[in-house]
Amino acid sequence: MLCPMVALHSDNTARRAPAIWRTMLTIDRGLVNLVGRLTVTGRIPARLRGRPLLMAANHIGVFDAFVLMAACKRIGINPRFMLAGGILDAPVIGPALKLSGHLRVDRKHATTAVGQFAEAVEALKTTREPIIVYPEGRISHDPGLWPERGKTGAARLALAAGVPVIPISQWGAHEAVYWGTETVNGPADLVPLARSGLSAPLRRPRFKVHFGDPVDLSDVEPERPGAGVRAHAKIMQAITDGLVPLRRDELDRPRFHDPTRPTDTVSPWRPPTP
């Protein structure tokens, strides 16, 4: 799973995305076009291209990272992620992701997390490729699939590095592949994912991704107590505001029902029902 914190080694900053990652993005674009129909709205302002940039997205399904990558490729940017340790240790894909410039977050050890945060701040100040983070930290458990409360890590990172934040709102990727299970303990746990994923090209779900305007954090003073909380709220509200038009005809619950996704939380960002 993709994590809400980002770090890049110093030798991955201020340079073009590695060739292996650009190749993976191209392959991903073909996969997304095979599975469904992608619509991208919004843009990254020209003044923000080629400079440090943090992009924060809502998390709606196991396929949404692929959709985000394809959307970024369509508008001409090569994003990078920070990944949980497990996926980077996986055979084949793990080494490829490491070579692509993605690094791990191991949040079990506080001292490691502190060091990674400091490294992320310094790297983010100089990297030329945008970084995508999921402030929620996991796929939403809200019954309506609205953004969860989330964590302040992405907001604190943006404030500490002094970089702009672009909110990304997405809808539809949850229809491609089921949520499945929290952990995979055997082949049986992969059956729901395989069945839903293999049927997706026949269903042709519509994937919608919107790149919003930069979040205005000018009134948030980084050194004041609670700055991360206030910045986080602004970022999450911007994501939600961009999400409403994408799902205007299903504001209460998603039309697509995923019987495997937990629905045990309530989103604080959910807009009032008309």
PDB file of C-alpha atoms in Angstrom:
ATOM      1  CA  MET A   1       0.000   0.000   0.000  1.00  0.00           C
ATOM      2  CA  LEU A   2       1.128   3.514  -0.692  1.00  0.00           C
ATOM      3  CA  CYS A   3       1.925   5.543   2.385  1.00  0.00           C
ATOM      4  CA  PRO A   4       1.216   9.159   3.303  1.00  0.00           C
ATOM      5  CA  MET A   5       4.904   9.977   3.812  1.00  0.00           C
ATOM      6  CA  VAL A   6       7.510  10.440   1.102  1.00  0.00           C
ATOM      7  CA  ALA A   7      11.277  10.262   0.994  1.00  0.00           C
ATOM      8  CA  LEU A   8      13.816  10.256  -1.820  1.00  0.00           C
ATOM      9  CA  HIS A   9      17.542   9.597  -1.669  1.00  0.00           C
ATOM     10  CA  SER A  10      19.626  12.626  -2.558  1.00  0.00           C
ATOM     11  CA  ASP A  11      20.816  11.011  -5.782  1.00  0.00           C
ATOM     12  CA  ASN A  12      17.201  10.761  -6.936  1.00  0.00           C
ATOM     13  CA  THR A  13      16.622  14.506  -6.721  1.00  0.00           C
ATOM     14  CA  ALA A  14      16.987  17.205  -9.319  1.00  0.00           C
ATOM     15  CA  ARG A  15      17.110  14.770 -12.222  1.00  0.00           C
ATOM     16  CA  ARG A  16      14.833  13.130 -14.744  1.00  0.00           C
ATOM     17  CA  ALA A  17      12.794  10.111 -13.720  1.00  0.00           C
ATOM     18  CA  PRO A  18      14.723   6.845 -14.322  1.00  0.00           C
ATOM     19  CA  ALA A  19      14.145   5.134 -17.678  1.00  0.00           C
ATOM     20  CA  ILE A  20      12.700   2.037 -16.011  1.00  0.00           C
ATOM     21  CA  TRP A  21      10.038   4.149 -14.295  1.00  0.00           C
ATOM     22  CA  ARG A  22       9.160   6.000 -17.499  1.00  0.00           C
ATOM     23  CA  THR A  23       8.784   2.616 -19.196  1.00  0.00           C
ATOM     24  CA  MET A  24       6.552   1.331 -16.391  1.00  0.00           C
ATOM     25  CA  LEU A  25       4.384   4.438 -16.716  1.00  0.00           C
ATOM     26  CA  THR A  26       3.969   3.799 -20.431  1.00  0.00           C
ATOM     27  CA  ILE A  27       2.982   0.170 -19.822  1.00  0.00           C
ATOM     28  CA  ASP A  28       0.613   1.301 -17.087  1.00  0.00           C
ATOM     29  CA  ARG A  29      -1.138   3.689 -19.468  1.00  0.00           C
ATOM     30  CA  GLY A  30      -1.860   0.766 -21.802  1.00  0.00           C
ATOM     31  CA  LEU A  31      -3.184  -1.330 -18.914  1.00  0.00           C
ATOM     32  CA  VAL A  32      -5.532   1.409 -17.716  1.00  0.00           C
ATOM     33  CA  ASN A  33      -6.841   1.974 -21.249  1.00  0.00           C
ATOM     34  CA  LEU A  34      -7.496  -1.773 -21.536  1.00  0.00           C
ATOM     35  CA  VAL A  35      -9.366  -1.989 -18.239  1.00  0.00           C
ATOM     36  CA  GLY A  36     -11.544   1.127 -18.502  1.00  0.00           C
ATOM     37  CA  ARG A  37     -12.062   4.644 -19.864  1.00  0.00           C
ATOM     38  CA  LEU A  38      -9.963   7.456 -18.428  1.00  0.00           C
ATOM     39  CA  THR A  39     -11.081  11.072 -18.273  1.00  0.00           C
ATOM     40  CA  VAL A  40      -8.660  13.695 -16.936  1.00  0.00           C
ATOM     41  CA  THR A  41      -9.590  17.259 -16.020  1.00  0.00           C
ATOM     42  CA  GLY A  42      -7.655  20.120 -14.494  1.00  0.00           C
ATOM     43  CA  ARG A  43      -3.952  20.726 -14.958  1.00  0.00           C
ATOM     44  CA  ILE A  44      -0.627  21.407 -13.326  1.00  0.00           C
ATOM     45  CA  PRO A  45       0.137  25.138 -13.807  1.00  0.00           C
ATOM     46  CA  ALA A  46       3.146  25.770 -16.023  1.00  0.00           C
ATOM     47  CA  ARG A  47       4.839  27.719 -13.216  1.00  0.00           C
ATOM     48  CA  LEU A  48       4.841  24.580 -11.030  1.00  0.00           C
ATOM     49  CA  ARG A  49       6.285  22.183 -13.590  1.00  0.00           C
ATOM     50  CA  GLY A  50       9.886  21.179 -13.144  1.00  0.00           C
ATOM     51  CA  ARG A  51       9.981  22.339  -9.521  1.00  0.00           C
ATOM     52  CA  PRO A  52       9.282  20.684  -6.154  1.00  0.00           C
ATOM     53  CA  LEU A  53       5.611  19.734  -5.910  1.00  0.00           C
ATOM     54  CA  LEU A  54       3.490  17.553  -3.643  1.00  0.00           C
ATOM     55  CA  MET A  55       0.257  16.038  -4.947  1.00  0.00           C
ATOM     56  CA  ALA A  56      -2.310  14.643  -2.499  1.00  0.00           C
ATOM     57  CA  ALA A  57      -4.990  12.191  -3.663  1.00  0.00           C
ATOM     58  CA  ASN A  58      -7.968  10.376  -2.176  1.00  0.00           C
ATOM     59  CA  HIS A  59      -7.607   6.586  -1.878  1.00  0.00           C
ATOM     60  CA  ILE A  60     -10.556   4.571  -3.217  1.00  0.00           C
ATOM     61  CA  GLY A  61      -9.241   1.199  -4.351  1.00  0.00           C
ATOM     62  CA  VAL A  62      -6.319  -1.090  -5.048  1.00  0.00           C
ATOM     63  CA  PHE A  63      -6.295  -0.042  -8.720  1.00  0.00           C
ATOM     64  CA  ASP A  64      -6.355   3.712  -8.180  1.00  0.00           C
ATOM     65  CA  ALA A  65      -2.561   4.121  -8.128  1.00  0.00           C
ATOM     66  CA  PHE A  66      -2.464   2.736 -11.672  1.00  0.00           C
ATOM     67  CA  VAL A  67      -5.150   5.214 -12.718  1.00  0.00           C
ATOM     68  CA  LEU A  68      -3.262   8.103 -11.097  1.00  0.00           C
ATOM     69  CA  MET A  69      -0.080   7.114 -12.908  1.00  0.00           C
ATOM     70  CA  ALA A  70      -1.912   7.021 -16.260  1.00  0.00           C
ATOM     71  CA  ALA A  71      -3.542  10.394 -15.582  1.00  0.00           C
ATOM     72  CA  CYS A  72      -0.172  11.940 -14.768  1.00  0.00           C
ATOM     73  CA  LYS A  73       1.358  10.435 -17.885  1.00  0.00           C
ATOM     74  CA  ARG A  74      -1.436  11.959 -19.957  1.00  0.00           C
ATOM     75  CA  ILE A  75      -0.654  15.482 -18.732  1.00  0.00           C
ATOM     76  CA  GLY A  76       3.075  14.955 -19.173  1.00  0.00           C
ATOM     77  CA  ILE A  77       4.446  14.387 -15.682  1.00  0.00           C
ATOM     78  CA  ASN A  78       6.229  11.393 -14.136  1.00  0.00           C
ATOM     79  CA  PRO A  79       5.099  11.101 -10.490  1.00  0.00           C
ATOM     80  CA  ARG A  80       6.771   9.024  -7.812  1.00  0.00           C
ATOM     81  CA  PHE A  81       5.453   7.398  -4.659  1.00  0.00           C
ATOM     82  CA  MET A  82       6.680   6.363  -1.243  1.00  0.00           C
ATOM     83  CA  LEU A  83       5.801   2.740  -0.630  1.00  0.00           C
ATOM     84  CA  ALA A  84       5.342   0.551   2.416  1.00  0.00           C
ATOM     85  CA  GLY A  85       8.236  -1.835   2.903  1.00  0.00           C
ATOM     86  CA  GLY A  86       6.336  -4.974   1.878  1.00  0.00           C
ATOM     87  CA  ILE A  87       5.909  -4.102  -1.779  1.00  0.00           C
ATOM     88  CA  LEU A  88       9.549  -3.071  -2.109  1.00  0.00           C
ATOM     89  CA  ASP A  89      10.599  -6.473  -0.774  1.00  0.00           C
ATOM     90  CA  ALA A  90       8.444  -8.329  -3.296  1.00  0.00           C
ATOM     91  CA  PRO A  91      10.189 -10.326  -6.038  1.00  0.00           C
ATOM     92  CA  VAL A  92      10.626  -8.644  -9.435  1.00  0.00           C
ATOM     93  CA  ILE A  93       8.420  -5.593  -8.801  1.00  0.00           C
ATOM     94  CA  GLY A  94      10.305  -4.585  -5.638  1.00  0.00           C
ATOM     95  CA  PRO A  95      13.720  -4.134  -7.273  1.00  0.00           C
ATOM     96  CA  ALA A  96      12.108  -2.371 -10.251  1.00  0.00           C
ATOM     97  CA  LEU A  97      10.427   0.132  -7.956  1.00  0.00           C
ATOM     98  CA  LYS A  98      13.645   0.743  -6.039  1.00  0.00           C
ATOM     99  CA  LEU A  99      15.453   1.461  -9.312  1.00  0.00           C
ATOM    100  CA  SER A 100      12.596   3.798 -10.237  1.00  0.00           C
ATOM    101  CA  GLY A 101      13.354   6.088  -7.317  1.00  0.00           C
ATOM    102  CA  HIS A 102      10.646   4.977  -4.884  1.00  0.00           C
ATOM    103  CA  LEU A 103      11.627   4.390  -1.283  1.00  0.00           C
ATOM    104  CA  ARG A 104      10.097   2.698   1.695  1.00  0.00           C
ATOM    105  CA  VAL A 105       8.425   3.956   4.830  1.00  0.00           C
ATOM    106  CA  ASP A 106       8.674   1.733   7.901  1.00  0.00           C
ATOM    107  CA  ARG A 107       6.442   3.338  10.478  1.00  0.00           C
ATOM    108  CA  LYS A 108       6.941   0.741  13.207  1.00  0.00           C
ATOM    109  CA  HIS A 109      10.062   2.431  14.555  1.00  0.00           C
ATOM    110  CA  ALA A 110       9.757   6.051  15.648  1.00  0.00           C
ATOM    111  CA  THR A 111      13.460   6.836  15.162  1.00  0.00           C
ATOM    112  CA  THR A 112      13.317   5.529  11.598  1.00  0.00           C
ATOM    113  CA  ALA A 113      10.192   7.580  10.856  1.00  0.00           C
ATOM    114  CA  VAL A 114      11.816  10.766  12.170  1.00  0.00           C
ATOM    115  CA  GLY A 115      14.872  10.228   9.992  1.00  0.00           C
ATOM    116  CA  GLN A 116      12.761   9.483   6.939  1.00  0.00           C
ATOM    117  CA  PHE A 117      10.713  12.636   7.477  1.00  0.00           C
ATOM    118  CA  ALA A 118      13.826  14.800   7.664  1.00  0.00           C
ATOM    119  CA  GLU A 119      15.206  13.121   4.535  1.00  0.00           C
ATOM    120  CA  ALA A 120      11.896  13.651   2.744  1.00  0.00           C
ATOM    121  CA  VAL A 121      11.850  17.344   3.571  1.00  0.00           C
ATOM    122  CA  GLU A 122      15.344  17.888   2.202  1.00  0.00           C
ATOM    123  CA  ALA A 123      14.711  15.806  -0.914  1.00  0.00           C
ATOM    124  CA  LEU A 124      11.374  17.423  -1.656  1.00  0.00           C
ATOM    125  CA  LYS A 125      12.985  20.845  -1.724  1.00  0.00           C
ATOM    126  CA  THR A 126      15.053  19.924  -4.779  1.00  0.00           C
ATOM    127  CA  THR A 127      13.303  17.109  -6.663  1.00  0.00           C
ATOM    128  CA  ARG A 128      12.038  17.983 -10.141  1.00  0.00           C
ATOM    129  CA  GLU A 129       9.441  15.212 -10.275  1.00  0.00           C
ATOM    130  CA  PRO A 130       6.114  15.586  -8.428  1.00  0.00           C
ATOM    131  CA  ILE A 131       5.452  13.327  -5.473  1.00  0.00           C
ATOM    132  CA  ILE A 132       2.035  11.724  -4.950  1.00  0.00           C
ATOM    133  CA  VAL A 133       0.880  10.962  -1.420  1.00  0.00           C
ATOM    134  CA  TYR A 134      -2.282   9.472   0.055  1.00  0.00           C
ATOM    135  CA  PRO A 135      -3.093  11.548   3.161  1.00  0.00           C
ATOM    136  CA  GLU A 136      -5.628   8.920   4.262  1.00  0.00           C
ATOM    137  CA  GLY A 137      -2.967   6.234   4.475  1.00  0.00           C
ATOM    138  CA  ARG A 138      -5.382   3.516   3.386  1.00  0.00           C
ATOM    139  CA  ILE A 139      -8.409   2.887   1.166  1.00  0.00           C
ATOM    140  CA  SER A 140     -11.429   4.619   2.669  1.00  0.00           C
ATOM    141  CA  HIS A 141     -13.692   2.542   4.907  1.00  0.00           C
ATOM    142  CA  ASP A 142     -16.446   5.153   4.752  1.00  0.00           C
ATOM    143  CA  PRO A 143     -19.682   3.563   3.424  1.00  0.00           C
ATOM    144  CA  GLY A 144     -19.980   6.336   0.848  1.00  0.00           C
ATOM    145  CA  LEU A 145     -16.288   6.063  -0.084  1.00  0.00           C
ATOM    146  CA  TRP A 146     -15.677   9.674   0.894  1.00  0.00           C
ATOM    147  CA  PRO A 147     -12.178  10.502   2.158  1.00  0.00           C
ATOM    148  CA  GLU A 148     -11.320   9.315   5.654  1.00  0.00           C
ATOM    149  CA  ARG A 149     -10.001  11.642   8.344  1.00  0.00           C
ATOM    150  CA  GLY A 150      -6.466  10.844   7.256  1.00  0.00           C
ATOM    151  CA  LYS A 151      -3.097  11.719   8.731  1.00  0.00           C
ATOM    152  CA  THR A 152      -1.188  15.011   8.901  1.00  0.00           C
ATOM    153  CA  GLY A 153       2.111  13.646   7.535  1.00  0.00           C
ATOM    154  CA  ALA A 154       1.653  14.962   3.994  1.00  0.00           C
ATOM    155  CA  ALA A 155       0.604  18.396   5.247  1.00  0.00           C
ATOM    156  CA  ARG A 156       3.542  18.610   7.657  1.00  0.00           C
ATOM    157  CA  LEU A 157       5.888  17.561   4.869  1.00  0.00           C
ATOM    158  CA  ALA A 158       4.587  20.296   2.552  1.00  0.00           C
ATOM    159  CA  LEU A 159       4.871  22.939   5.271  1.00  0.00           C
ATOM    160  CA  ALA A 160       8.374  21.897   6.295  1.00  0.00           C
ATOM    161  CA  ALA A 161       9.615  21.814   2.696  1.00  0.00           C
ATOM    162  CA  GLY A 162       7.700  24.923   1.664  1.00  0.00           C
ATOM    163  CA  VAL A 163       6.343  23.318  -1.515  1.00  0.00           C
ATOM    164  CA  PRO A 164       2.984  23.790  -3.279  1.00  0.00           C
ATOM    165  CA  VAL A 165       0.276  21.143  -2.853  1.00  0.00           C
ATOM    166  CA  ILE A 166      -1.957  20.036  -5.724  1.00  0.00           C
ATOM    167  CA  PRO A 167      -5.126  18.149  -4.663  1.00  0.00           C
ATOM    168  CA  ILE A 168      -6.064  15.194  -6.847  1.00  0.00           C
ATOM    169  CA  SER A 169      -9.624  13.894  -6.758  1.00  0.00           C
ATOM    170  CA  GLN A 170     -10.443  10.572  -8.376  1.00  0.00           C
ATOM    171  CA  TRP A 171     -13.458   8.358  -8.886  1.00  0.00           C
ATOM    172  CA  GLY A 172     -14.169   5.066 -10.659  1.00  0.00           C
ATOM    173  CA  ALA A 173     -10.994   3.096  -9.937  1.00  0.00           C
ATOM    174  CA  HIS A 174     -12.826   1.276  -7.124  1.00  0.00           C
ATOM    175  CA  GLU A 175     -14.915  -0.450  -9.807  1.00  0.00           C
ATOM    176  CA  ALA A 176     -11.921  -2.152 -11.425  1.00  0.00           C
ATOM    177  CA  VAL A 177     -10.726  -4.437  -8.607  1.00  0.00           C
ATOM    178  CA  TYR A 178     -12.275  -5.416  -5.270  1.00  0.00           C
ATOM    179  CA  TRP A 179     -10.700  -4.286  -1.999  1.00  0.00           C
ATOM    180  CA  GLY A 180     -10.128  -7.958  -1.107  1.00  0.00           C
ATOM    181  CA  THR A 181      -8.527  -8.484   2.304  1.00  0.00           C
ATOM    182  CA  GLU A 182      -6.276  -6.545   4.683  1.00  0.00           C
ATOM    183  CA  THR A 183      -3.538  -9.156   4.273  1.00  0.00           C
ATOM    184  CA  VAL A 184      -3.045 -11.966   1.773  1.00  0.00           C
ATOM    185  CA  ASN A 185      -2.532 -15.286   3.521  1.00  0.00           C
ATOM    186  CA  GLY A 186      -3.023 -17.614   0.588  1.00  0.00           C
ATOM    187  CA  PRO A 187      -4.346 -18.030  -2.973  1.00  0.00           C
ATOM    188  CA  ALA A 188      -7.956 -17.929  -1.763  1.00  0.00           C
ATOM    189  CA  ASP A 189      -7.523 -14.308  -0.695  1.00  0.00           C
ATOM    190  CA  LEU A 190      -6.653 -13.345  -4.262  1.00  0.00           C
ATOM    191  CA  VAL A 191      -9.766 -14.874  -5.857  1.00  0.00           C
ATOM    192  CA  PRO A 192     -12.072 -11.822  -5.365  1.00  0.00           C
ATOM    193  CA  LEU A 193      -9.392  -9.522  -6.770  1.00  0.00           C
ATOM    194  CA  ALA A 194      -8.756 -11.780  -9.762  1.00  0.00           C
ATOM    195  CA  ARG A 195     -12.441 -12.222 -10.597  1.00  0.00           C
ATOM    196  CA  SER A 196     -13.242  -8.540 -10.415  1.00  0.00           C
ATOM    197  CA  GLY A 197     -10.068  -7.521 -12.232  1.00  0.00           C
ATOM    198  CA  LEU A 198     -10.538  -9.968 -15.096  1.00  0.00           C
ATOM    199  CA  SER A 199     -14.128  -8.849 -15.619  1.00  0.00           C
ATOM    200  CA  ALA A 200     -13.259  -5.133 -15.588  1.00  0.00           C
ATOM    201  CA  PRO A 201     -12.334  -4.944 -19.326  1.00  0.00           C
ATOM    202  CA  LEU A 202     -15.819  -6.281 -20.082  1.00  0.00           C
ATOM    203  CA  ARG A 203     -17.495  -3.770 -17.751  1.00  0.00           C
ATOM    204  CA  ARG A 204     -15.276  -0.861 -18.900  1.00  0.00           C
ATOM    205  CA  PRO A 205     -15.562   1.327 -15.785  1.00  0.00           C
ATOM    206  CA  ARG A 206     -15.051   5.042 -16.257  1.00  0.00           C
ATOM    207  CA  PHE A 207     -12.065   6.462 -14.402  1.00  0.00           C
ATOM    208  CA  LYS A 208     -12.175  10.171 -13.572  1.00  0.00           C
ATOM    209  CA  VAL A 209      -9.176  12.123 -12.291  1.00  0.00           C
ATOM    210  CA  HIS A 210      -9.175  15.842 -11.544  1.00  0.00           C
ATOM    211  CA  PHE A 211      -6.102  17.944 -10.794  1.00  0.00           C
ATOM    212  CA  GLY A 212      -7.254  20.855  -8.648  1.00  0.00           C
ATOM    213  CA  ASP A 213      -5.844  24.300  -8.072  1.00  0.00           C
ATOM    214  CA  PRO A 214      -2.936  24.594  -5.613  1.00  0.00           C
ATOM    215  CA  VAL A 215      -4.123  24.547  -2.009  1.00  0.00           C
ATOM    216  CA  ASP A 216      -3.742  27.949  -0.381  1.00  0.00           C
ATOM    217  CA  LEU A 217      -1.680  27.393   2.757  1.00  0.00           C
ATOM    218  CA  SER A 218      -0.474  30.980   2.994  1.00  0.00           C
ATOM    219  CA  ASP A 219      -2.383  31.589   6.227  1.00  0.00           C
ATOM    220  CA  VAL A 220      -0.892  28.523   7.945  1.00  0.00           C
ATOM    221  CA  GLU A 221       2.212  29.408   9.963  1.00  0.00           C
ATOM    222  CA  PRO A 222       4.427  26.285  10.035  1.00  0.00           C
ATOM    223  CA  GLU A 223       5.916  27.055  13.443  1.00  0.00           C
ATOM    224  CA  ARG A 224       2.610  27.508  15.257  1.00  0.00           C
ATOM    225  CA  PRO A 225       1.084  24.581  17.193  1.00  0.00           C
ATOM    226  CA  GLY A 226      -1.522  22.723  15.158  1.00  0.00           C
ATOM    227  CA  ALA A 227      -0.223  23.959  11.814  1.00  0.00           C
ATOM    228  CA  GLY A 228      -0.146  20.433  10.409  1.00  0.00           C
ATOM    229  CA  VAL A 229      -3.759  19.816  11.420  1.00  0.00           C
ATOM    230  CA  ARG A 230      -4.963  23.050   9.814  1.00  0.00           C
ATOM    231  CA  ALA A 231      -3.011  22.432   6.608  1.00  0.00           C
ATOM    232  CA  HIS A 232      -4.281  18.845   6.480  1.00  0.00           C
ATOM    233  CA  ALA A 233      -7.883  20.038   6.772  1.00  0.00           C
ATOM    234  CA  LYS A 234      -7.391  22.452   3.884  1.00  0.00           C
ATOM    235  CA  ILE A 235      -5.876  19.734   1.711  1.00  0.00           C
ATOM    236  CA  MET A 236      -8.606  17.197   2.483  1.00  0.00           C
ATOM    237  CA  GLN A 237     -11.337  19.759   1.875  1.00  0.00           C
ATOM    238  CA  ALA A 238      -9.813  20.617  -1.498  1.00  0.00           C
ATOM    239  CA  ILE A 239      -9.735  16.927  -2.442  1.00  0.00           C
ATOM    240  CA  THR A 240     -13.377  16.538  -1.399  1.00  0.00           C
ATOM    241  CA  ASP A 241     -14.482  19.670  -3.257  1.00  0.00           C
ATOM    242  CA  GLY A 242     -12.904  18.291  -6.422  1.00  0.00           C
ATOM    243  CA  LEU A 243     -14.496  14.889  -5.860  1.00  0.00           C
ATOM    244  CA  VAL A 244     -18.099  16.122  -5.700  1.00  0.00           C
ATOM    245  CA  PRO A 245     -18.435  16.912  -9.432  1.00  0.00           C
ATOM    246  CA  LEU A 246     -16.859  13.577 -10.367  1.00  0.00           C
ATOM    247  CA  ARG A 247     -19.549  11.617  -8.528  1.00  0.00           C
ATOM    248  CA  ARG A 248     -22.466  14.029  -8.642  1.00  0.00           C
ATOM    249  CA  ASP A 249     -24.994  11.305  -9.473  1.00  0.00           C
ATOM    250  CA  GLU A 250     -23.864   9.033  -6.617  1.00  0.00           C
ATOM    251  CA  LEU A 251     -23.204  11.362  -3.710  1.00  0.00           C
ATOM    252  CA  ASP A 252     -24.684   9.042  -1.072  1.00  0.00           C
ATOM    253  CA  ARG A 253     -23.205   5.648  -1.907  1.00  0.00           C
ATOM    254  CA  PRO A 254     -21.200   4.281  -4.847  1.00  0.00           C
ATOM    255  CA  ARG A 255     -23.374   2.541  -7.419  1.00  0.00           C
ATOM    256  CA  PHE A 256     -20.752  -0.176  -7.655  1.00  0.00           C
ATOM    257  CA  HIS A 257     -20.961  -2.450  -4.624  1.00  0.00           C
ATOM    258  CA  ASP A 258     -17.770  -4.074  -3.384  1.00  0.00           C
ATOM    259  CA  PRO A 259     -18.799  -6.693  -0.799  1.00  0.00           C
ATOM    260  CA  THR A 260     -15.220  -7.078   0.443  1.00  0.00           C
ATOM    261  CA  ARG A 261     -14.530  -3.444   1.429  1.00  0.00           C
ATOM    262  CA  PRO A 262     -14.979  -2.626   5.146  1.00  0.00           C
ATOM    263  CA  THR A 263     -17.442   0.177   5.914  1.00  0.00           C
ATOM    264  CA  ASP A 264     -16.675   0.840   9.562  1.00  0.00           C
ATOM    265  CA  THR A 265     -15.678   4.530   9.567  1.00  0.00           C
ATOM    266  CA  VAL A 266     -17.450   7.823   8.909  1.00  0.00           C
ATOM    267  CA  SER A 267     -15.853  10.510   6.772  1.00  0.00           C
ATOM    268  CA  PRO A 268     -15.602  13.957   8.402  1.00  0.00           C
ATOM    269  CA  TRP A 269     -15.257  15.509   4.944  1.00  0.00           C
ATOM    270  CA  ARG A 270     -18.449  14.111   3.434  1.00  0.00           C
ATOM    271  CA  PRO A 271     -20.525  17.024   2.058  1.00  0.00           C
ATOM    272  CA  PRO A 272     -24.062  17.525   3.401  1.00  0.00           C
ATOM    273  CA  THR A 273     -26.688  15.569   1.513  1.00  0.00           C
ATOM    274  CA  PRO A 274     -28.956  17.945  -0.459  1.00  0.00           C
TER     275      PRO A 274
END
